[in-house]
mmCIF file of C-alpha atoms and ligand atoms in Angstrom:
data_model
loop_
_atom_site.group_PDB
_atom_site.id
_atom_site.type_symbol
_atom_site.label_atom_id
_atom_site.label_comp_id
_atom_site.label_asym_id
_atom_site.label_seq_id
_atom_site.Cartn_x
_atom_site.Cartn_y
_atom_site.Cartn_z
ATOM 1 C CA MET A 2 -9.891 4.910 -23.917
ATOM 2 C CA GLY A 3 -8.370 1.383 -25.589
ATOM 3 C CA LEU A 4 -9.251 -1.693 -25.053
ATOM 4 C CA LEU A 5 -12.925 -1.528 -23.126
ATOM 5 C CA ASP A 6 -13.417 0.636 -25.547
ATOM 6 C CA ALA A 7 -12.108 -0.917 -28.731
ATOM 7 C CA GLY A 8 -13.172 -4.348 -28.034
ATOM 8 C CA ILE A 9 -10.665 -7.927 -27.510
ATOM 9 C CA SER A 10 -11.567 -7.843 -31.653
ATOM 10 C CA LYS A 11 -10.333 -4.950 -32.411
ATOM 11 C CA HIS A 12 -6.453 -6.030 -32.961
ATOM 12 C CA ASN A 13 -5.592 -3.730 -29.690
ATOM 13 C CA VAL A 14 -2.510 -4.486 -28.037
ATOM 14 C CA VAL A 15 -1.515 -4.455 -24.472
ATOM 15 C CA ILE A 16 1.347 -3.751 -22.301
ATOM 16 C CA THR A 17 2.582 -6.116 -19.198
ATOM 17 C CA SER A 18 6.394 -7.723 -18.173
ATOM 18 C CA VAL A 19 6.267 -11.108 -18.361
ATOM 19 C CA ASP A 20 5.794 -11.354 -14.298
ATOM 20 C CA ASN A 21 2.506 -9.813 -14.214
ATOM 21 C CA VAL A 22 1.299 -11.970 -16.695
ATOM 22 C CA LEU A 23 2.959 -15.265 -14.737
ATOM 23 C CA ASN A 24 1.616 -14.161 -11.882
ATOM 24 C CA TRP A 25 -1.822 -13.364 -12.769
ATOM 25 C CA ALA A 26 -2.482 -16.189 -14.406
ATOM 26 C CA ARG A 27 -0.989 -18.502 -11.122
ATOM 27 C CA LEU A 28 -3.266 -16.378 -8.836
ATOM 28 C CA SER A 29 -6.560 -16.896 -10.438
ATOM 29 C CA SER A 30 -6.779 -20.572 -11.030
ATOM 30 C CA LEU A 31 -5.294 -21.885 -8.050
ATOM 31 C CA TRP A 32 -5.665 -24.958 -7.255
ATOM 32 C CA PRO A 33 -5.421 -26.818 -3.910
ATOM 33 C CA MET A 34 -5.206 -30.037 -2.192
ATOM 34 C CA GLY A 35 -8.506 -31.783 -0.995
ATOM 35 C CA PHE A 36 -8.003 -32.803 2.257
ATOM 36 C CA GLY A 37 -9.270 -32.503 5.597
ATOM 37 C CA LEU A 38 -7.419 -33.182 8.728
ATOM 38 C CA ALA A 39 -10.391 -32.285 11.163
ATOM 39 C CA CYS A 40 -13.411 -29.991 12.706
ATOM 40 C CA CYS A 41 -11.390 -26.958 10.834
ATOM 41 C CA ALA A 42 -11.456 -28.997 7.488
ATOM 42 C CA ILE A 43 -15.908 -28.599 7.277
ATOM 43 C CA GLU A 44 -14.845 -25.230 7.428
ATOM 44 C CA MET A 45 -13.142 -25.129 4.265
ATOM 45 C CA MET A 46 -16.391 -27.607 2.918
ATOM 46 C CA ALA A 47 -18.518 -24.917 3.801
ATOM 47 C CA THR A 48 -15.885 -22.859 2.166
ATOM 48 C CA ASN A 49 -16.057 -24.696 -1.030
ATOM 49 C CA ALA A 50 -19.529 -25.100 -1.177
ATOM 50 C CA SER A 51 -22.300 -23.011 -3.288
ATOM 51 C CA ASN A 52 -22.958 -20.126 -0.104
ATOM 52 C CA TYR A 53 -19.871 -19.095 -0.379
ATOM 53 C CA ASP A 54 -18.212 -20.285 -3.733
ATOM 54 C CA LEU A 55 -14.204 -20.535 -4.341
ATOM 55 C CA GLU A 56 -14.200 -21.238 -7.843
ATOM 56 C CA ARG A 57 -15.115 -17.591 -7.975
ATOM 57 C CA PHE A 58 -11.640 -16.977 -7.427
ATOM 58 C CA GLY A 59 -10.595 -19.826 -10.526
ATOM 59 C CA ILE A 60 -9.700 -21.685 -7.227
ATOM 60 C CA PHE A 61 -11.051 -26.217 -6.941
ATOM 61 C CA PRO A 62 -9.574 -29.016 -4.632
ATOM 62 C CA ARG A 63 -7.699 -30.546 -6.586
ATOM 63 C CA SER A 64 -7.447 -34.777 -5.356
ATOM 64 C CA SER A 65 -4.052 -34.796 -6.175
ATOM 65 C CA PRO A 66 -0.904 -33.520 -4.701
ATOM 66 C CA ARG A 67 0.935 -33.866 -7.558
ATOM 67 C CA GLN A 68 -1.358 -30.960 -9.318
ATOM 68 C CA SER A 69 -1.997 -28.730 -6.607
ATOM 69 C CA ASP A 70 0.118 -25.502 -5.427
ATOM 70 C CA LEU A 71 -1.742 -25.352 -2.664
ATOM 71 C CA MET A 72 -2.432 -26.971 0.553
ATOM 72 C CA ILE A 73 -4.823 -26.024 3.324
ATOM 73 C CA VAL A 74 -4.103 -27.757 6.342
ATOM 74 C CA ALA A 75 -6.714 -27.694 8.520
ATOM 75 C CA GLY A 76 -7.518 -29.542 11.305
ATOM 76 C CA THR A 77 -5.299 -31.027 13.954
ATOM 77 C CA VAL A 78 -1.779 -32.618 13.341
ATOM 78 C CA THR A 79 -0.670 -35.640 15.097
ATOM 79 C CA MET A 80 2.283 -37.155 15.184
ATOM 80 C CA LYS A 81 0.759 -39.802 13.167
ATOM 81 C CA MET A 82 -0.710 -37.669 10.184
ATOM 82 C CA ALA A 83 2.966 -35.288 10.007
ATOM 83 C CA GLU A 84 4.554 -38.095 8.176
ATOM 84 C CA ARG A 85 2.063 -38.006 5.426
ATOM 85 C CA VAL A 86 1.359 -34.150 5.129
ATOM 86 C CA ILE A 87 5.739 -33.895 4.611
ATOM 87 C CA ARG A 88 4.566 -36.411 2.417
ATOM 88 C CA LEU A 89 1.971 -35.226 -0.012
ATOM 89 C CA TYR A 90 3.998 -31.863 0.581
ATOM 90 C CA GLU A 91 6.655 -32.747 -1.007
ATOM 91 C CA GLN A 92 5.441 -34.785 -4.089
ATOM 92 C CA MET A 93 3.672 -31.414 -4.953
ATOM 93 C CA PRO A 94 5.295 -29.354 -7.469
ATOM 94 C CA GLU A 95 7.204 -25.585 -7.088
ATOM 95 C CA PRO A 96 5.727 -23.042 -6.736
ATOM 96 C CA ARG A 97 3.931 -24.547 -4.277
ATOM 97 C CA TYR A 98 2.004 -22.672 -1.336
ATOM 98 C CA VAL A 99 0.958 -23.482 2.414
ATOM 99 C CA LEU A 100 -2.202 -22.425 3.959
ATOM 100 C CA SER A 101 -2.190 -23.086 8.267
ATOM 101 C CA MET A 102 -6.269 -22.781 8.713
ATOM 102 C CA GLY A 103 -6.884 -23.331 12.319
ATOM 103 C CA SER A 104 -5.485 -22.789 16.028
ATOM 104 C CA CYS A 105 -5.072 -26.673 15.710
ATOM 105 C CA SER A 106 -2.182 -26.378 12.723
ATOM 106 C CA ASN A 107 -0.514 -22.851 13.879
ATOM 107 C CA CYS A 108 0.323 -23.740 17.470
ATOM 108 C CA GLY A 109 -1.444 -27.437 18.565
ATOM 109 C CA GLY A 110 -4.855 -25.533 19.590
ATOM 110 C CA PRO A 111 -6.494 -26.874 22.703
ATOM 111 C CA TYR A 112 -4.096 -29.913 22.819
ATOM 112 C CA TRP A 113 -1.049 -27.305 22.834
ATOM 113 C CA GLU A 114 -1.056 -28.504 26.947
ATOM 114 C CA HIS A 115 -1.896 -32.103 27.595
ATOM 115 C CA GLY A 116 -1.637 -33.382 23.988
ATOM 116 C CA TYR A 117 1.251 -35.243 23.496
ATOM 117 C CA HIS A 118 0.365 -37.215 20.100
ATOM 118 C CA VAL A 119 -0.740 -33.363 18.285
ATOM 119 C CA LEU A 120 2.276 -31.767 16.579
ATOM 120 C CA LYS A 121 2.483 -28.313 18.097
ATOM 121 C CA GLY A 122 2.337 -25.891 14.610
ATOM 122 C CA VAL A 123 2.572 -27.532 11.335
ATOM 123 C CA ASP A 124 5.542 -25.635 10.929
ATOM 124 C CA ARG A 125 7.801 -27.508 12.905
ATOM 125 C CA VAL A 126 7.882 -29.619 9.742
ATOM 126 C CA ILE A 127 6.619 -28.088 6.487
ATOM 127 C CA PRO A 128 6.956 -23.856 5.677
ATOM 128 C CA VAL A 129 3.882 -21.782 5.777
ATOM 129 C CA ASP A 130 3.422 -18.851 3.949
ATOM 130 C CA VAL A 131 0.250 -17.897 5.337
ATOM 131 C CA TYR A 132 -1.896 -18.504 8.697
ATOM 132 C CA VAL A 133 -5.439 -18.710 9.369
ATOM 133 C CA PRO A 134 -6.344 -17.872 13.105
ATOM 134 C CA GLY A 135 -9.706 -19.188 15.010
ATOM 135 C CA CYS A 136 -11.187 -22.392 16.501
ATOM 136 C CA PRO A 137 -12.196 -23.121 13.953
ATOM 137 C CA PRO A 138 -12.563 -20.301 10.762
ATOM 138 C CA ARG A 139 -15.354 -18.693 9.086
ATOM 139 C CA PRO A 140 -15.638 -19.373 5.767
ATOM 140 C CA GLU A 141 -15.281 -15.248 5.600
ATOM 141 C CA SER A 142 -10.923 -15.578 7.585
ATOM 142 C CA LEU A 143 -10.166 -18.308 4.945
ATOM 143 C CA ILE A 144 -11.140 -16.491 2.234
ATOM 144 C CA GLY A 145 -9.053 -13.389 3.646
ATOM 145 C CA GLY A 146 -5.632 -16.600 3.467
ATOM 146 C CA LEU A 147 -6.572 -17.332 0.346
ATOM 147 C CA MET A 148 -6.576 -13.536 -0.531
ATOM 148 C CA LYS A 149 -3.544 -13.497 1.195
ATOM 149 C CA ILE A 150 -1.687 -16.156 -0.783
ATOM 150 C CA GLN A 151 -2.731 -14.101 -3.924
ATOM 151 C CA GLU A 152 -1.364 -11.262 -2.425
ATOM 152 C CA LEU A 153 1.867 -12.948 -2.234
ATOM 153 C CA ILE A 154 1.200 -14.348 -6.219
ATOM 154 C CA ARG A 155 1.600 -10.814 -6.999
ATOM 155 C CA MET A 156 4.599 -9.939 -5.024
ATOM 156 C CA GLU A 157 7.137 -12.665 -6.422
ATOM 157 C CA GLN A 158 9.289 -11.860 -9.639
ATOM 158 C CA ILE A 159 11.600 -12.981 -11.111
ATOM 159 C CA GLY A 160 15.611 -13.962 -9.576
ATOM 160 C CA ILE A 161 13.130 -12.615 -6.039
ATOM 161 C CA SER A 162 12.559 -15.273 -4.044
ATOM 162 C CA ARG A 163 9.203 -16.528 -1.295
ATOM 163 C CA ALA A 164 12.001 -15.339 1.469
ATOM 164 C CA GLU A 165 12.070 -11.436 -0.187
ATOM 165 C CA ALA A 166 8.272 -11.603 -1.164
ATOM 166 C CA LEU A 167 7.470 -12.251 2.215
ATOM 167 C CA LYS A 168 9.260 -9.664 3.469
ATOM 168 C CA LYS A 169 7.211 -7.172 1.033
ATOM 169 C CA LEU A 170 3.751 -8.288 2.334
ATOM 170 C CA ALA A 171 4.649 -8.245 4.980
ATOM 171 C CA GLU A 172 5.423 -4.399 4.498
ATOM 172 C CA LYS A 173 2.317 -4.116 3.041
ATOM 173 C CA SER A 174 -0.038 -5.104 5.988
ATOM 174 C CA SER A 175 -1.677 -2.912 8.295
ATOM 175 C CA ASP A 176 -0.346 -3.821 12.239
ATOM 176 C CA PRO A 177 -4.157 -5.171 13.511
ATOM 177 C CA GLN A 178 -4.029 -3.364 16.505
ATOM 178 C CA GLN A 179 -3.089 -0.185 14.939
ATOM 179 C CA VAL A 180 -6.624 -0.582 12.616
ATOM 180 C CA ILE A 181 -8.599 -1.549 16.359
ATOM 181 C CA GLU A 182 -7.443 1.607 17.675
ATOM 182 C CA ARG A 183 -8.532 4.213 14.811
ATOM 183 C CA ASP A 184 -11.488 2.783 14.289
ATOM 184 C CA ARG A 185 -11.864 3.665 18.392
ATOM 185 C CA GLN A 186 -11.251 6.913 18.374
ATOM 186 C CA VAL A 187 -13.480 6.992 14.973
ATOM 187 C CA VAL A 188 -16.182 5.539 16.762
ATOM 188 C CA ARG A 189 -15.292 8.023 20.522
ATOM 189 C CA ALA A 190 -14.554 11.017 18.629
HETATM 190 S S1 LIG B 28 -8.768 -25.719 15.535
HETATM 191 FE FE1 LIG B 28 -10.280 -26.190 16.247
HETATM 192 S S2 LIG B 28 -12.268 -26.227 15.729
HETATM 193 FE FE2 LIG B 28 -10.512 -26.755 13.872
HETATM 194 S S3 LIG B 28 -9.579 -28.180 14.222
HETATM 195 FE FE3 LIG B 28 -8.606 -28.303 16.384
HETATM 196 S S4 LIG B 28 -10.017 -28.595 17.328
HETATM 197 FE FE4 LIG B 28 -11.164 -28.784 15.668
#
């Protein structure tokens, strides 16, 4: 009953909190910065293209950090590039989010042991909110990571810190090992 039955034109009323409206607006128009660092960026571009169509989530890349609220670190962060990544991050307005895409950006990836020129995880220089594993992660994984960022925004409230929102998000998430075990038991039964 209500909004859907009567229609918007008949002066309906919706009651919600300011937090809900602000969060809904922000999570429905995430603007990532359009830059990529290595092979993972190709998957990121594919996610933006017509097959996966990120614009249905309100997500489309911007070409300036000053208009972006999300940084997707897609690829190998070399020592030389790390300085530029920090500069771009600092140019983004708050509230801003960082998604680390792929093993290189998460922990150094294939360069972990012998890559003297590669940063062993972008979280050594900027704070990361969501990590997407893989080498490279498929577009579906990136979309999953973006949906986690949206969930994080949904958890935020005026007066609570990002750390508290992340904690609430972690409490809500299920342990992947438990999910695998549960599915195995269903298959065995
Ligand atoms: S994680 Fe793999 S695919 Fe992604 S940038 Fe590194 S080497 Fe390339």
